[in-house]
mmCIF file of C-alpha atoms in Angstrom:
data_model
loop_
_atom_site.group_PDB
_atom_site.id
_atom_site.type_symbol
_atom_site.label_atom_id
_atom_site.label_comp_id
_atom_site.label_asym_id
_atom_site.label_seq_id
_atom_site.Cartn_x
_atom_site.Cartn_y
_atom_site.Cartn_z
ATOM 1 C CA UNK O 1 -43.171 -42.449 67.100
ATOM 2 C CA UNK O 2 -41.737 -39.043 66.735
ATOM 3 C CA UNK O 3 -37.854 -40.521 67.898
ATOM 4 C CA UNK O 4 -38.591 -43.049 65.057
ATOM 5 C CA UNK O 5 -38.906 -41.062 62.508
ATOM 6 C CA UNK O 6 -36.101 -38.667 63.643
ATOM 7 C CA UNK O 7 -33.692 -41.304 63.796
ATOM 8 C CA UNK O 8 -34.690 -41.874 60.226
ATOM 9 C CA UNK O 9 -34.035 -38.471 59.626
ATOM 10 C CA UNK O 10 -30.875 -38.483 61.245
ATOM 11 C CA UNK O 11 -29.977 -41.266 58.800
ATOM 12 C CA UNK O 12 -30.541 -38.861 55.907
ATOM 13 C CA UNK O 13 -28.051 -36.079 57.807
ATOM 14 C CA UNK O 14 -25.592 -38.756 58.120
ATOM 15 C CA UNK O 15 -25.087 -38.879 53.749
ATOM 16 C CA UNK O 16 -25.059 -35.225 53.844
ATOM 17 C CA UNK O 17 -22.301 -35.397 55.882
ATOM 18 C CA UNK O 18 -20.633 -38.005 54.121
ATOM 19 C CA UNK O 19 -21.168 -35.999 51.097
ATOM 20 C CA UNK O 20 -19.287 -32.788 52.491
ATOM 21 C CA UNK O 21 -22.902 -30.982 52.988
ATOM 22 C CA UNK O 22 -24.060 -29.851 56.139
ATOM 23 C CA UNK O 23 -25.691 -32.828 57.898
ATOM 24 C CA UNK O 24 -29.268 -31.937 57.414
ATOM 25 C CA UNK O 25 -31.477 -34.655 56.794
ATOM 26 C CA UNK O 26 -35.492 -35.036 56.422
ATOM 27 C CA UNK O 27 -38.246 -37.445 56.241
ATOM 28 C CA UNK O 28 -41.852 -37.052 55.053
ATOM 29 C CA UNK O 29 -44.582 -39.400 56.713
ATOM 30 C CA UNK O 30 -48.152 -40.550 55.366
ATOM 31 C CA UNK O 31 -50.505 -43.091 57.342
ATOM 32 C CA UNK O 32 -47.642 -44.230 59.309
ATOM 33 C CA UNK O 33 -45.630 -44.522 56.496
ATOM 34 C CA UNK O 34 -42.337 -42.383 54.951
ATOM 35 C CA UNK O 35 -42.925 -41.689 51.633
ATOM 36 C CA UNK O 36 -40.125 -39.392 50.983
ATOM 37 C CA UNK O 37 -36.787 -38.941 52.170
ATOM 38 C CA UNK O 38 -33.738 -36.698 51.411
ATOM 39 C CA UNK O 39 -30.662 -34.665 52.880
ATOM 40 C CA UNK O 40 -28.823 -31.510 51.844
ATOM 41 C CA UNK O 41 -27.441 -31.344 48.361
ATOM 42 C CA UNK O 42 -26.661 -27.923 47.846
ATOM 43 C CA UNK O 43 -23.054 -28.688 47.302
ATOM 44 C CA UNK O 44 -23.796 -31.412 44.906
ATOM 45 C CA UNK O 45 -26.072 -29.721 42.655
ATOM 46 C CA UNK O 46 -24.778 -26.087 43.293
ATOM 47 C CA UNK O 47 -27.641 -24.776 44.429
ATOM 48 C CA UNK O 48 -28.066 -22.858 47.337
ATOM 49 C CA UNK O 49 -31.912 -24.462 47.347
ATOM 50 C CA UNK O 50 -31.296 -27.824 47.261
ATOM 51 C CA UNK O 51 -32.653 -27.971 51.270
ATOM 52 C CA UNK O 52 -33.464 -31.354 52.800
ATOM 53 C CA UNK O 53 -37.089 -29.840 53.437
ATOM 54 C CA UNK O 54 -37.536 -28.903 49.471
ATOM 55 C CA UNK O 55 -36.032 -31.826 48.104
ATOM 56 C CA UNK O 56 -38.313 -33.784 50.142
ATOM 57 C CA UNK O 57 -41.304 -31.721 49.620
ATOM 58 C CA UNK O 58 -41.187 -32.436 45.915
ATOM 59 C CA UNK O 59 -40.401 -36.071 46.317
ATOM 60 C CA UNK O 60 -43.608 -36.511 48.549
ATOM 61 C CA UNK O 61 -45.779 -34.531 45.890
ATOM 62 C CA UNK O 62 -44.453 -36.759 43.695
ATOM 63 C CA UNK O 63 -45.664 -39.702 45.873
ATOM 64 C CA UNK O 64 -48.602 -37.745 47.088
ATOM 65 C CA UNK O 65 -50.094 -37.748 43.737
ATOM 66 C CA UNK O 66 -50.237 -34.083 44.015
ATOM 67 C CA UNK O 67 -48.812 -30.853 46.069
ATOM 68 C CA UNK O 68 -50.993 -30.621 48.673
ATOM 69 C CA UNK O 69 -49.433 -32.627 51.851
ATOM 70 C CA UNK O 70 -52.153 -31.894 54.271
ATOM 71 C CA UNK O 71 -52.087 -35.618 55.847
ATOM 72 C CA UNK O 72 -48.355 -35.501 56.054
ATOM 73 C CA UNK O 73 -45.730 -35.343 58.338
ATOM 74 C CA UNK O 74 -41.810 -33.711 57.722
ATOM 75 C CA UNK O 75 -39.081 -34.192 60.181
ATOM 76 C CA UNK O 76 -36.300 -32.420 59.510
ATOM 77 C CA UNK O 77 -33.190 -32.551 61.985
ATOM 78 C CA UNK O 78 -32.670 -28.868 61.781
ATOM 79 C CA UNK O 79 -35.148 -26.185 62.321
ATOM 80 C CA UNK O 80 -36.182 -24.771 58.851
ATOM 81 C CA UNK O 81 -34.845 -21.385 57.556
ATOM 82 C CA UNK O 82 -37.106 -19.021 56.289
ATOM 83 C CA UNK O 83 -37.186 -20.736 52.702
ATOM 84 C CA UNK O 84 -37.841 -24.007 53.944
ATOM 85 C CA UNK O 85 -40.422 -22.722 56.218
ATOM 86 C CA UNK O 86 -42.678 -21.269 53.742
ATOM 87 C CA UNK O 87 -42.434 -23.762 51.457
ATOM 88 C CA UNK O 88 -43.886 -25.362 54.268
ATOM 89 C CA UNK O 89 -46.183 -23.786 54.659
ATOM 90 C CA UNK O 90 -46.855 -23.652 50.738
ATOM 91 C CA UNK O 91 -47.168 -27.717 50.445
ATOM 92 C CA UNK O 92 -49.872 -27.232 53.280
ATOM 93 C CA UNK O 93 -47.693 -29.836 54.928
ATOM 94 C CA UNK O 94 -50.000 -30.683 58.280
ATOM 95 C CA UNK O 95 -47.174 -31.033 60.701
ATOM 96 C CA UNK O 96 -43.708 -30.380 61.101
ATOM 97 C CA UNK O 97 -41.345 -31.836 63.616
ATOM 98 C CA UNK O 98 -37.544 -30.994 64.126
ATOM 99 C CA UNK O 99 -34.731 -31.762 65.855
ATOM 100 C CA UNK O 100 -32.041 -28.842 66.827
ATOM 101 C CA UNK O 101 -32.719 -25.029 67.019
ATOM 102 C CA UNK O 102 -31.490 -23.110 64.798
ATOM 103 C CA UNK O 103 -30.959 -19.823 66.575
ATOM 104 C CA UNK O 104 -29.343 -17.872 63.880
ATOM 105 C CA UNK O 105 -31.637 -18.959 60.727
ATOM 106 C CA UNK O 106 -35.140 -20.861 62.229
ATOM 107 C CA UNK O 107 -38.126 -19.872 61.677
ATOM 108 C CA UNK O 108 -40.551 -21.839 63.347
ATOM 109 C CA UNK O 109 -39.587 -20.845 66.541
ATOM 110 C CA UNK O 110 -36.081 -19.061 67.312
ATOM 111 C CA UNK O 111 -36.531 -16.279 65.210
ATOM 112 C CA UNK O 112 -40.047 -16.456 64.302
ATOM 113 C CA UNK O 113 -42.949 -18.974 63.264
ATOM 114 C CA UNK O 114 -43.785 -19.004 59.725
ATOM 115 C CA UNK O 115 -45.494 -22.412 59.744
ATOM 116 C CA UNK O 116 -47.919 -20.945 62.597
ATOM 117 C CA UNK O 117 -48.421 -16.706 61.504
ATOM 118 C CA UNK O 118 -51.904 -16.407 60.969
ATOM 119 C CA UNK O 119 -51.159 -14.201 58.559
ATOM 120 C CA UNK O 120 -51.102 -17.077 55.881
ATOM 121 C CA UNK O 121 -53.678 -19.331 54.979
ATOM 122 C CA UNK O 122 -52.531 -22.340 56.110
ATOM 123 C CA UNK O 123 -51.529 -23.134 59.743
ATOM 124 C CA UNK O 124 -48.725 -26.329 60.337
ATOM 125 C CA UNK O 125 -48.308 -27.286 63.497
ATOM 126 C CA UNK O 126 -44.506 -27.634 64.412
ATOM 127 C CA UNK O 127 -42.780 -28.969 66.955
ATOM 128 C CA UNK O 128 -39.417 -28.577 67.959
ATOM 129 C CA UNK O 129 -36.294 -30.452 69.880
ATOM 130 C CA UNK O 130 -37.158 -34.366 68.933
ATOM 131 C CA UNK O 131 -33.842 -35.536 69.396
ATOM 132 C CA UNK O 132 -31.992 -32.368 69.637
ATOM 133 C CA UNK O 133 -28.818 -33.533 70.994
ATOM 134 C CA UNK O 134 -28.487 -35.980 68.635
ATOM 135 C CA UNK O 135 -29.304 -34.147 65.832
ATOM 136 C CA UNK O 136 -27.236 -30.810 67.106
ATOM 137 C CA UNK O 137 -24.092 -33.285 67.793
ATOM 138 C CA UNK O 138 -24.372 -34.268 64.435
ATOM 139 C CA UNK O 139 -23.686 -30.134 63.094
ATOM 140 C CA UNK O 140 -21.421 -29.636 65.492
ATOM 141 C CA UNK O 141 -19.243 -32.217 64.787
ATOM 142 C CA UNK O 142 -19.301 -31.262 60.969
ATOM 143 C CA UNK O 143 -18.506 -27.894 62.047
ATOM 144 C CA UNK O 144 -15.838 -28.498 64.302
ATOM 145 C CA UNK O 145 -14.058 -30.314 61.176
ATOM 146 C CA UNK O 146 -14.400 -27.448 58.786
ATOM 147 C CA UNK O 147 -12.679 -24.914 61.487
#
């Protein structure tokens, strides 16, 4: 179930990339069923915190009925930044699940774990490297065009 919902994911990445923003793309899941979806805009919008996790995170509170996203799951193809990982963390999401490492920004597991410090008051489980290739081919070949 996990590949599913990366691949849906990995749709999202797919318009960032499309757009010119870096191919990050994320999905938010409820009983089995996404109920929010979005990719990188910061380019669009001019915002350096228009993150796929954010954007997504207030879409599902929007769905949700509310901010808390205990019962939910968020896929993201990239592992979150430090931003992204407390908000997180902040929306009490239950579980997150992502694709590549990101060894230079990620924190919930390359450089540290915000979702899982005890010293908040919320734990998320995370889990990392759900389609990783994939998801890492995907940057790399945005990359490699930029250079």
């Amino acid at each position: 179930m996990d590949e599913d919902y990366m691949r849906q994911a990995l749709e999202q990445a797919k318009l960032a990339a499309a757009a010119g923003e870096l191919p990050v793309g994320c999905v938010i899941v409820k009983d089995g069923e996404i109920i929010a979806r979005a990719h990188n805009e910061c380019e669009q919008r001019g915002d350096a915190t228009a993150h796929a996790e954010l954007l997504a995170i207030q879409r599902a509170s929007a769905a949700a009925g509310g901010w808390r996203l205990n019962d939910c799951a968020l896929y993201v193809t990239l592992e979150p930044c430090p931003m992204c990982a407390g908000a997180i963390v902040q929306a009490r999401v239950g579980r997150l699940v992502y694709g590549a490492a990101n060894p230079e920004q990620g924190c919930a597991g390359s450089l540290y774990r915000i979702p899982e410090d005890p010293a908040f008051p919320h734990f998320c489980k995370s889990d990392g490297g759900v389609l990783a290739r994939e998801c890492r081919a995907l940057l790399d070949g945005f990359f490699s065009k930029r250079r």
